[in-house]
Coordinates of C-alpha atoms and ligand atoms in Angstrom, one line a residue:
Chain A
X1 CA -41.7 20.2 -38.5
X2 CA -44.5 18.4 -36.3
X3 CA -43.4 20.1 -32.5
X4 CA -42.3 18.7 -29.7
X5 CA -44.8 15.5 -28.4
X6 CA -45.4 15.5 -24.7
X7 CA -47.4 12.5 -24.6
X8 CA -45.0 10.5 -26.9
X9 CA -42.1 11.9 -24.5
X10 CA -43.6 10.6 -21.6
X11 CA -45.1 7.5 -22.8
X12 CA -40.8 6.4 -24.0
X13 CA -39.9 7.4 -20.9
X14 CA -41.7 4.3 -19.0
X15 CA -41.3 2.2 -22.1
X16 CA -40.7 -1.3 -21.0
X17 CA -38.2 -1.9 -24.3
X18 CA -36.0 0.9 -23.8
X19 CA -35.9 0.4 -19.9
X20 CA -34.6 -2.8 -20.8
X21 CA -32.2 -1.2 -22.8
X22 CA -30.5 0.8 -20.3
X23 CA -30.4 -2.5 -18.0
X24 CA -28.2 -4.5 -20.8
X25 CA -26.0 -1.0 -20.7
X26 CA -25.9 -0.8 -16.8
X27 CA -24.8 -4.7 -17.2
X28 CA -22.4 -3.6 -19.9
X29 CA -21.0 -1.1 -17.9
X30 CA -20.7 -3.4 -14.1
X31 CA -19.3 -6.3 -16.4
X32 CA -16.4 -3.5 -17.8
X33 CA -15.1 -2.2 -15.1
X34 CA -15.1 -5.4 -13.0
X35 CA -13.2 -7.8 -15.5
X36 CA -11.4 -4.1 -16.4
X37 CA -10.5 -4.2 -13.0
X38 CA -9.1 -7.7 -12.7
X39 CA -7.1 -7.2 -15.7
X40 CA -6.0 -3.8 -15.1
X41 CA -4.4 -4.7 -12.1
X42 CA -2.4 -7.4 -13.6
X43 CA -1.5 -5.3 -16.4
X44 CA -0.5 -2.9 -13.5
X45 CA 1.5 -5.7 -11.8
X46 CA 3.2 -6.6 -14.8
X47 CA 4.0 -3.1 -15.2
X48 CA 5.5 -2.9 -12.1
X49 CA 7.7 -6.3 -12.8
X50 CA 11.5 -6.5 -12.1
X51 CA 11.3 -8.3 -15.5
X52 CA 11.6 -6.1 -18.5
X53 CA 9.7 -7.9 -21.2
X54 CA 6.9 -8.4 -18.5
X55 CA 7.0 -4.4 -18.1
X56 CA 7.7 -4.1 -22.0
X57 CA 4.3 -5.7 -22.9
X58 CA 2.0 -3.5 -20.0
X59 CA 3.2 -0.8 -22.2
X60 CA 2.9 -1.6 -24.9
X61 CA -0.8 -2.9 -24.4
X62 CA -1.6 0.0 -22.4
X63 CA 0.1 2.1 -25.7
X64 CA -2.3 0.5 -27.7
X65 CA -5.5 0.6 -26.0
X66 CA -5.6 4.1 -25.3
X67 CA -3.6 5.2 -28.5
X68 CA -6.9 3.9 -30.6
X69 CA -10.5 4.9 -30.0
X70 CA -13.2 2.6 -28.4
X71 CA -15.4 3.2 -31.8
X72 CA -12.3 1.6 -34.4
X73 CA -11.4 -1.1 -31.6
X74 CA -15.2 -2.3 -32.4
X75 CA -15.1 -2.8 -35.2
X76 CA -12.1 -4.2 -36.1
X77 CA -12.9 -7.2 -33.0
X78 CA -16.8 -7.4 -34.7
X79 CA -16.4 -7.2 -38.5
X80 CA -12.6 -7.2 -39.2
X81 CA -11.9 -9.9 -37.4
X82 CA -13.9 -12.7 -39.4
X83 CA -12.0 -11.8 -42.4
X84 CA -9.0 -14.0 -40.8
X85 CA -11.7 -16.4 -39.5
X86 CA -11.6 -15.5 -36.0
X87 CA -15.6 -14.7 -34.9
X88 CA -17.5 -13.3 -31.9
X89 CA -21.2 -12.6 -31.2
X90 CA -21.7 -9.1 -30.7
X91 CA -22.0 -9.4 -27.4
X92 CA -18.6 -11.2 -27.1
X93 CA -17.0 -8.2 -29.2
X94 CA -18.4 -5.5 -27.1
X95 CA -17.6 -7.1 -23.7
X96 CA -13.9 -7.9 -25.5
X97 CA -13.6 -3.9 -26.7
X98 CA -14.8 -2.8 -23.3
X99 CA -12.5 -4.8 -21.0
X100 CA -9.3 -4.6 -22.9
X101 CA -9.9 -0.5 -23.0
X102 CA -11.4 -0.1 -19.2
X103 CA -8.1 -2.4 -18.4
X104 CA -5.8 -0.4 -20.1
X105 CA -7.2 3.0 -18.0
X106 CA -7.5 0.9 -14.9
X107 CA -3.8 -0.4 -15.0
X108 CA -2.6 3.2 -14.8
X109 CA -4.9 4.7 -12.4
X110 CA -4.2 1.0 -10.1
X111 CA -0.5 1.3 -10.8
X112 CA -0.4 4.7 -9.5
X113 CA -2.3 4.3 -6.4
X114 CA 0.3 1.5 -5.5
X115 CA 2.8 3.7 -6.4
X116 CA 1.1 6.5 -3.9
X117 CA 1.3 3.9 -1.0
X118 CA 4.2 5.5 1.4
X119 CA 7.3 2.7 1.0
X120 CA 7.7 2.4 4.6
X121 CA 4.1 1.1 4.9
X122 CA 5.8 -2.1 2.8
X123 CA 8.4 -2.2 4.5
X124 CA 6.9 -2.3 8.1
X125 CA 4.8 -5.1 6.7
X126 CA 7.5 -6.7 5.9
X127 CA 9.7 -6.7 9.3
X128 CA 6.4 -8.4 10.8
X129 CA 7.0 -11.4 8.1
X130 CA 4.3 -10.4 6.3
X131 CA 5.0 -12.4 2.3
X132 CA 4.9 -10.2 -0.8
X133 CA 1.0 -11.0 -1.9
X134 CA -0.1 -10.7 2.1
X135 CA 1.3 -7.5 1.9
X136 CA -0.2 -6.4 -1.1
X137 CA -3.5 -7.9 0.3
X138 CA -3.8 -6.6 3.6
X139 CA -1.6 -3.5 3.6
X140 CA -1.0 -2.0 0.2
X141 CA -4.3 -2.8 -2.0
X142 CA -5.9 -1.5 0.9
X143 CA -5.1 2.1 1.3
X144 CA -4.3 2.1 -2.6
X145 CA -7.9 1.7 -2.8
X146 CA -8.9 4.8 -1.6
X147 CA -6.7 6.6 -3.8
X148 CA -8.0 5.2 -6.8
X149 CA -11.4 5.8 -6.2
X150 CA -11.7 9.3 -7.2
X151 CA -10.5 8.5 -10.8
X152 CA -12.0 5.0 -11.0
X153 CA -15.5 6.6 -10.5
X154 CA -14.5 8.9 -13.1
X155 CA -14.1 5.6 -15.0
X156 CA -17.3 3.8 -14.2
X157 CA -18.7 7.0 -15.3
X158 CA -17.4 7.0 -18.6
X159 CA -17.8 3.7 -19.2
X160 CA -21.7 4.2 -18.5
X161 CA -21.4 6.4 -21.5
X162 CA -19.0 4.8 -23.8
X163 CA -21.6 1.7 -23.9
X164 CA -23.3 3.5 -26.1
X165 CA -20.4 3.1 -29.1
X166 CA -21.5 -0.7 -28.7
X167 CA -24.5 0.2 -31.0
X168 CA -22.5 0.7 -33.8
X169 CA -21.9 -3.1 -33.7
X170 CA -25.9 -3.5 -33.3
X171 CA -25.2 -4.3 -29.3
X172 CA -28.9 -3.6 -27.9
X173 CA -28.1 -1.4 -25.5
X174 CA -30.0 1.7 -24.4
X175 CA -28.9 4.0 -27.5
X176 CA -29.1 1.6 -30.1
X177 CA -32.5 0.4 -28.8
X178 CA -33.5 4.5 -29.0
X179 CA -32.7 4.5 -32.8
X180 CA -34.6 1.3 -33.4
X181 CA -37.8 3.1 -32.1
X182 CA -36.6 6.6 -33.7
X183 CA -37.3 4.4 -36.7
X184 CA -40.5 3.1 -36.4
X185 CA -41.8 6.4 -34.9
X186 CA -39.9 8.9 -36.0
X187 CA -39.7 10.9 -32.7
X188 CA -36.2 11.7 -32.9
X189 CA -35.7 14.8 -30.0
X190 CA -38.5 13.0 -27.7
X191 CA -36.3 9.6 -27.9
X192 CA -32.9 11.4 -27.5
X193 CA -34.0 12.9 -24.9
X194 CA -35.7 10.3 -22.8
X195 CA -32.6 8.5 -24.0
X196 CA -30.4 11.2 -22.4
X197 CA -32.3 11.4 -19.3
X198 CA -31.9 7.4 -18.6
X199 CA -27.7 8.1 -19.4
X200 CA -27.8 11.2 -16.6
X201 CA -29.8 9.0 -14.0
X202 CA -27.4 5.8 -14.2
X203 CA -24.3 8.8 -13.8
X204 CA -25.9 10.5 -11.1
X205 CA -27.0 7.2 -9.4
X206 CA -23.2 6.3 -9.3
X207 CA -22.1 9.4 -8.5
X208 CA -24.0 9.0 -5.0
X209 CA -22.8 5.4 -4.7
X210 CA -19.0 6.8 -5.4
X211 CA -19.6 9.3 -2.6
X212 CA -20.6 6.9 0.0
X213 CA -17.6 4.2 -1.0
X214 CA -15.1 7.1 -0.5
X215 CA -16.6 7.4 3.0
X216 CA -16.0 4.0 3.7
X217 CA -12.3 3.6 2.4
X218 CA -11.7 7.0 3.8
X219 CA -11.7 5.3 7.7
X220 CA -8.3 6.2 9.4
X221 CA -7.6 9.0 7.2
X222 CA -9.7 11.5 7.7
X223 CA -9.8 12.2 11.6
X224 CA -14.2 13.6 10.9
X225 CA -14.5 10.3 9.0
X226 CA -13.5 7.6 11.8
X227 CA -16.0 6.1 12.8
Chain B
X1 CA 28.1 -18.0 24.8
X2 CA 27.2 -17.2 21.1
X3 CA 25.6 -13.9 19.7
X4 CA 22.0 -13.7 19.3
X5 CA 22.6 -11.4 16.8
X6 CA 26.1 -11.5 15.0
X7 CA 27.3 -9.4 12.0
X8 CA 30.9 -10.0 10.5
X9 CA 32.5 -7.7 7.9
X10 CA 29.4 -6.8 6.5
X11 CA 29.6 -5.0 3.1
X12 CA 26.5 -2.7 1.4
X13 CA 26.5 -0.7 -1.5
X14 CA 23.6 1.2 -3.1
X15 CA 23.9 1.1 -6.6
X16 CA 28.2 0.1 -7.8
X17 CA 29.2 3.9 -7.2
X18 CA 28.1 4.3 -3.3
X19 CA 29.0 1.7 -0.6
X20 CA 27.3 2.7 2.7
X21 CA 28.7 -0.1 4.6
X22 CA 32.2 -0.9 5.1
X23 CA 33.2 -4.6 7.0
X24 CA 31.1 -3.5 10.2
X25 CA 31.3 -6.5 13.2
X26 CA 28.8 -6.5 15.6
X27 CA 27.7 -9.0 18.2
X28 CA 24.9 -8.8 20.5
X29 CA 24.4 -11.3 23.0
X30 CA 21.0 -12.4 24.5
X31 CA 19.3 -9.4 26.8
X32 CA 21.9 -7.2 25.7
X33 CA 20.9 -3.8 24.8
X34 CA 23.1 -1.6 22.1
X35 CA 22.8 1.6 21.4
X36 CA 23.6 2.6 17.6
X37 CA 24.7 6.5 17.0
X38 CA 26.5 8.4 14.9
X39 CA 26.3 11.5 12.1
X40 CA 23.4 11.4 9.8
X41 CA 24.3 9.7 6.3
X42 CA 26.5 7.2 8.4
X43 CA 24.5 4.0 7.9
X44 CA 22.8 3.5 10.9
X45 CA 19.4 2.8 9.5
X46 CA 20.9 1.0 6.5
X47 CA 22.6 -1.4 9.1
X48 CA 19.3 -2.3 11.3
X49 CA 17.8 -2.6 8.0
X50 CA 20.1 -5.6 7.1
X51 CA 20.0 -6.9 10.7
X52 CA 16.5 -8.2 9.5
X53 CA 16.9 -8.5 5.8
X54 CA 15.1 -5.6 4.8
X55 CA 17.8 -4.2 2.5
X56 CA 20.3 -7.0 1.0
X57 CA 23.8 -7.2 1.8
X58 CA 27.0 -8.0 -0.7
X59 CA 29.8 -8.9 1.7
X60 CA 29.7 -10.4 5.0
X61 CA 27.6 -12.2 6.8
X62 CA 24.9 -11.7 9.2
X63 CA 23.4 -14.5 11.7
X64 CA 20.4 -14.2 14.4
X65 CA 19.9 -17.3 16.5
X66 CA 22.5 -19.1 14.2
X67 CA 20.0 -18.4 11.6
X68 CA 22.2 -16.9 8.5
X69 CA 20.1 -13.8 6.8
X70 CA 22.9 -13.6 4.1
X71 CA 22.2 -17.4 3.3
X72 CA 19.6 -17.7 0.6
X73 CA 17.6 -20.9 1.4
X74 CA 17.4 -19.1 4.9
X75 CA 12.9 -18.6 5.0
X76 CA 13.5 -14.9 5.7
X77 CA 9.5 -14.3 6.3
X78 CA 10.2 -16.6 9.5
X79 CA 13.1 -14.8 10.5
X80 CA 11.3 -11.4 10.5
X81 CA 8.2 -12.4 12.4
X82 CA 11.3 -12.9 14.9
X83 CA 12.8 -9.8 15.2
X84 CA 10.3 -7.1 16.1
X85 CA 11.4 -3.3 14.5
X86 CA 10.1 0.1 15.0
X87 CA 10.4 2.8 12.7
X88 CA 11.3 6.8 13.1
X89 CA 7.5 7.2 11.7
X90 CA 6.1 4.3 13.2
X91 CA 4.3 3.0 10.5
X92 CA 1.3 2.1 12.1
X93 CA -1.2 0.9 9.3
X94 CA -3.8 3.9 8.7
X95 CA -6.6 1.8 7.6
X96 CA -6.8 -0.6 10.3
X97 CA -7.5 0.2 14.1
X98 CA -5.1 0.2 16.8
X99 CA -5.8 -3.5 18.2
X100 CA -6.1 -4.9 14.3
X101 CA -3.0 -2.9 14.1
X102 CA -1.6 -5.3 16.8
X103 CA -3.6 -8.7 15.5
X104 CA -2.6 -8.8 11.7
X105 CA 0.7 -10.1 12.4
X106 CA -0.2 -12.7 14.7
X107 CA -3.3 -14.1 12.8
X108 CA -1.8 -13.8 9.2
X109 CA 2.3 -14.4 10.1
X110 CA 1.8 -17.2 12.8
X111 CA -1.9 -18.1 12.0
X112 CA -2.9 -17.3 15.5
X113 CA -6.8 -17.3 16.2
X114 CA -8.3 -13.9 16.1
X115 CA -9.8 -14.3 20.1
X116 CA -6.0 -16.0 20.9
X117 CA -4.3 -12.4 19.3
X118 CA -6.7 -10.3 20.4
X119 CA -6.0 -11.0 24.4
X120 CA -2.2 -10.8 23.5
X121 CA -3.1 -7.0 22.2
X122 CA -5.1 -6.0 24.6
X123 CA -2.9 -7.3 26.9
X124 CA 0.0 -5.6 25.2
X125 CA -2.4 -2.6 25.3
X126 CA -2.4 -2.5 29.1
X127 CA 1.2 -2.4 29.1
X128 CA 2.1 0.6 26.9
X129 CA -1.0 2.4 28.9
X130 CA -3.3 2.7 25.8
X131 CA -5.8 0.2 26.0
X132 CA -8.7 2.8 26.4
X133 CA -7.5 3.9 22.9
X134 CA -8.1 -0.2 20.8
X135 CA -10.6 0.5 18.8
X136 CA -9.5 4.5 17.3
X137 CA -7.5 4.6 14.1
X138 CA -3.5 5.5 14.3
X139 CA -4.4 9.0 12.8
X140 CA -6.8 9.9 16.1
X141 CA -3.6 9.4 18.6
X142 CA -0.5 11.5 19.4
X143 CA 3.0 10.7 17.3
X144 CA 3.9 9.2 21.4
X145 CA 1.0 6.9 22.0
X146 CA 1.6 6.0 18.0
X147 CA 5.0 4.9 18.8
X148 CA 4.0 2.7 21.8
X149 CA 1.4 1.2 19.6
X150 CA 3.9 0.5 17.0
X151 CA 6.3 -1.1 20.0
X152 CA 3.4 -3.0 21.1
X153 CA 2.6 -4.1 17.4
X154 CA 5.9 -5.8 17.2
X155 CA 5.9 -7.3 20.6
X156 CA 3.2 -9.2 19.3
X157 CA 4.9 -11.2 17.4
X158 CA 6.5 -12.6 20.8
X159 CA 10.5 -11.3 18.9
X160 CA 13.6 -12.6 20.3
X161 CA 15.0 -9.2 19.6
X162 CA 13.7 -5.7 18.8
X163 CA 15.3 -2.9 16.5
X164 CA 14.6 0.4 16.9
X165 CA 15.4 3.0 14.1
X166 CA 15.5 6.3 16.2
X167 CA 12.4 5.8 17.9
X168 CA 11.8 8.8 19.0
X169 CA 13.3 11.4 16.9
X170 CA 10.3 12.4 15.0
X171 CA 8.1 13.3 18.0
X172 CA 7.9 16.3 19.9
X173 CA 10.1 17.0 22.9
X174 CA 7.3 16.2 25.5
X175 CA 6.4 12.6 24.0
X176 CA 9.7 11.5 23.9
X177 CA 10.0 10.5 27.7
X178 CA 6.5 8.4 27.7
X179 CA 8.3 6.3 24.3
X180 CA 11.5 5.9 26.2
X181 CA 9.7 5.0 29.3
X182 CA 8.5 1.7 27.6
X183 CA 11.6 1.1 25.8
X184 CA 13.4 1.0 29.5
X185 CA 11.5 -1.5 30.6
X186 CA 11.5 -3.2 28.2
X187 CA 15.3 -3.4 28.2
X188 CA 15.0 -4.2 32.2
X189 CA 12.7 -7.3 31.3
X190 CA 15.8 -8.4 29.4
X191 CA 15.1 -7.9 26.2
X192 CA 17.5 -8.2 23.3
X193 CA 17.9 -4.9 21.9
X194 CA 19.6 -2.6 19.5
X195 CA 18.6 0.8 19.3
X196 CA 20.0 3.5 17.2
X197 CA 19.1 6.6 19.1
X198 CA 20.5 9.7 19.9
X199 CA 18.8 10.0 22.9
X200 CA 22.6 9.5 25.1
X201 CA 20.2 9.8 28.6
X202 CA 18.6 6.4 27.7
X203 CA 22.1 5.4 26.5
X204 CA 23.2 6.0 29.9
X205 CA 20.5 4.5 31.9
X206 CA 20.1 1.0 29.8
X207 CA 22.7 0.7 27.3
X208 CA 25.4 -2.3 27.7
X209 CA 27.1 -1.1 25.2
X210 CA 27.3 1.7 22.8
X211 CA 28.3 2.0 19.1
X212 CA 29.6 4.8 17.4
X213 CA 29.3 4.7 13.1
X214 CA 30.6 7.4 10.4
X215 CA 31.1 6.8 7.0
X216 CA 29.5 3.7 7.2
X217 CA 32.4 2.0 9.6
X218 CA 31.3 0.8 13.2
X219 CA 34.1 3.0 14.3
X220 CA 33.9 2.4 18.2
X221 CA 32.0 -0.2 20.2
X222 CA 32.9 0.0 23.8
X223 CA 31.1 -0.6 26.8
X224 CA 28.7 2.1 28.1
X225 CA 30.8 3.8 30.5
X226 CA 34.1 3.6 28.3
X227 CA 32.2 5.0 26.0
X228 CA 30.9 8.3 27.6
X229 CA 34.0 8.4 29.8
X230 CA 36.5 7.8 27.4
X231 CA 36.0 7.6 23.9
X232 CA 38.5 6.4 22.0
X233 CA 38.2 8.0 18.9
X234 CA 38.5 11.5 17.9
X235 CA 35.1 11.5 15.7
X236 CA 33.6 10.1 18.7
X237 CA 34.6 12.7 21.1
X238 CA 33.8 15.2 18.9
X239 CA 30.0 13.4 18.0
X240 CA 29.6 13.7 21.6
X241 CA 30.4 17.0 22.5
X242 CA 28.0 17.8 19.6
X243 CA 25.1 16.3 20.9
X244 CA 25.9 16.5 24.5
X245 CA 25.4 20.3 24.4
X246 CA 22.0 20.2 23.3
Ligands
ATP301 N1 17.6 3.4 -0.7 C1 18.7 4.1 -0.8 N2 19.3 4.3 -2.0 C2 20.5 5.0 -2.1 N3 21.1 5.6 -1.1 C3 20.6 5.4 0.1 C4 19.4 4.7 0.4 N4 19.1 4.7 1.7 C5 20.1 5.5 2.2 N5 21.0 5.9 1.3 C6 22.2 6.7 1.6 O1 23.0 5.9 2.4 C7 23.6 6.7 3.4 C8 23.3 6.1 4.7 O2 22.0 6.2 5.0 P1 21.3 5.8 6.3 O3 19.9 6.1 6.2 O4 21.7 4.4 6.7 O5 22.0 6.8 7.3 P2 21.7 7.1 8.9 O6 23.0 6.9 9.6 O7 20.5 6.3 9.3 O8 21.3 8.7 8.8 P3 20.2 9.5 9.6 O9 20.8 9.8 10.9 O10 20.1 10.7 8.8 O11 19.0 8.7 9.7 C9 23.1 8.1 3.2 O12 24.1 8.8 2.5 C10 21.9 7.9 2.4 O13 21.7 9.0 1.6
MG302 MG1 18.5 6.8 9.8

């Protein structure tokens, strides 16, 4: 037992190595949830298809991706995969784990705020002679937008933590970049914890952002929020 | 002369079990205005629906402007942006202000220029008496000045014809004469309209003619005063007297 090191706490805590760290996981974590997004929302579409094996495949990837955990999804892309020749960098295989599980969240919490859009709101779009994707453009993805914000910041959230399974795979990434200099030091609580405290600034950060996008989507809903 | 709007033996059914519509005729000639009523469940909404290919028919056929909605290489986006409709909840779009409310359609629909659609709305505006109110959000108005914006929304897509799915039915009693007002003169300008509406003092004043549904038949279509002087049928006389008393 050596105590807890105040000048080895502080001295992490403005170390340039793991600042960079927690930049690769906020970069992680914006390039998730945006190609999440895209794909989630064709998932969602295809979900939504007249077409059964179109909607037989959403749910079936959907089924998968969130039937498995994050951790095994890793490591099968990373080090299974080569086995049957098929290889990514680890970068590639955490981006690939990321997206494909955000999507899968992201295509049901898209697919119900569609859903959550009144039908007459469509169909009023439609007697103008509004097409199907103008509709979905200017009068559907709209208003589903701010529906889906609550949970999809819930999403971004997690996501901001789930990077850190990426170290398994040796991504070097905020958590995995602690343990390297856990190693050399052997500071173990002082690096968790400065480790910790980057995690709870990137959350709280975004929780502020989240509040101040719900503001803006909630415009013509909210009588207080108008203008 | 023919029908602006003409609907022969039209068949619907929702789902095999449940036909709604049963061979209902109807023709509507340019700056005539029709009123639509009958019991609720009798198809009155159903049928506007089809007027402008909102909900698909099986039998029949229906034509505006010689135009066939029933056939299938008709461009029925084109078709709609010609027939303006307004809904019992008007429908305004809650995340877009009153005068983008009243642009959308013209700059996305006909590719108007934003400067070119937004005189036309504020113009449109004026005439419904809320042009003080272009820039607030649909959910800072009354339901009455929401329904004129949604009347004004689908005049400006310049329609050759405007349905209206009981306009005014969801408002309270003392915003239902400032809706009605616009929808008179908008009938005295000439425009083509049919209306369903159990509002029978707007019947009276505008109406050419007035039909009578149940059970998804168009049961009676006389002209306005056969209509409330003589119905023919007894489900019509009876309808009336119903309503009338209120
Ligand atoms: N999308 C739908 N699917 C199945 N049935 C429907 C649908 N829309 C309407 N119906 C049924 O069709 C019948 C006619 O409905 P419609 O809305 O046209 O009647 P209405 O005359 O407008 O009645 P109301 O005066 O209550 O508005 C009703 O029995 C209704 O329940
Ligand atoms: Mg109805």
């Amino acid at each position: 037992m050596h105590g807890w090191n105040w000048t080895g706490f502080f001295e992490y805590l403005t170390n340039g190595y793991l600042f960079q760290g927690a930049l690769v996981t906020l970069g992680l974590t914006v390039a998730s949830i945006t190609l999440g997004l895209v794909l989630g929302f064709v998932i969602a579409l295809l979900r939504m298809s007249p077409l059964k094996p179109l909607r037989w495949f959403a749910h079936f990837y959907i089924w998968l991706f969130r039937g498995t955990p994050v951790l095994v999804q890793l490591i099968i892309i990373y080090t299974g995969l080569p086995q049957i020749g098929i290889r990514f960098t680890v970068l590639e295989s955490t981006l690939i784990g990321l997206v494909m599980n955000e999507a899968a969240y992201l295509a049901e919490i898209i697919r119900s705020g569609i859903n959550a859009v009144p039908r007459g709101q469509s169909n009023a779009a439609r007697a103008i002679g509004m097409k199907d994707w103008q509709i979905m453009r200017y009068i559907v993805a709209p208003q589903a937008t701010r529906i889906i914000i609550p949970p999809l910041g819930n999403s971004v959230n997690g996501c901001l933590k789930t990077t850190s399974i990426a170290s398994v795979i040796s991504m070097e990434e905020l958590l995995r970049r602690t343990q390297v200099l856990i190693q050399e030091k052997f500071m173990v609580l002082e690096l968790f914890v400065v480790a910790a405290l980057y995690y709870l600034i990137m959350t709280t950060a975004w929780d502020f952002v989240q509040r101040r996008i719900e503001r803006r989507f909630g415009r013509g809903f909210d009588i207080s929020a108008g203008h | 002369m023919t029908p602006l709007i003409s609907l022969k033996g039209v068949d619907k059914w929702y789902g095999p079990g449940f036909q709604v519509l049963r061979g209902c005729s109807l023709d509507v000639a340019r700056g005539e205005v029709v009123v639509v009523c009958g019991p609720s469940g009798s198809g009155k909404s159903t049928l506007i629906k089809c007027v402008n290919g909102l909900e698909p028919v099986q039998g029949g056929s229906i034509a505006i402007e010689a135009a066939e909605v029933t056939d299938p290489k008709t461009d029925m986006t084109k078709l709609r942006a010609r027939v303006g409709m307004v809904f019992q909840h008007f429908e305004l779009f809650p995340h877009m202000s009153v005068l983008d409310n009243l642009c959308i359609g013209p700059q996305k629909v006909m590719g108007r220029p934003r400067a070119e659609a937004e005189a036309k709305a504020m113009a449109l505006l004026e005439r419904v008496g809320l042009a003080a109110h272009a820039a607030k959000f649909p959910i800072q108005l009354s339901g009455g000045q929401q329904q004129r914006v949604a009347i004004a929304r689908a005049l400006a897509m310049d329609p050759v014809a405007m349905l209206f799915d009981e306009p005014t039915s969801a408002l309270d009693p003392e915003m239902i004469n400032e809706v009605l007002d616009v929808m008179v003169e908008l009938a005295r300008e000439g425009m083509t309209m049919i209306v369903v509406t159990h509002e029978m003092g707007f019947a009276r004043r505008v109406a050419d003619r007035v039909v009578f549904m149940d059970g998804g038949e168009v049961i009676e279509d006389s002209p306005k005063d056969d209509f409330f002087g003589a119905p023919k049928s007894p489900r019509a006389v009876e309808f009336l007297s119903k309503i009338l008393q209120h």
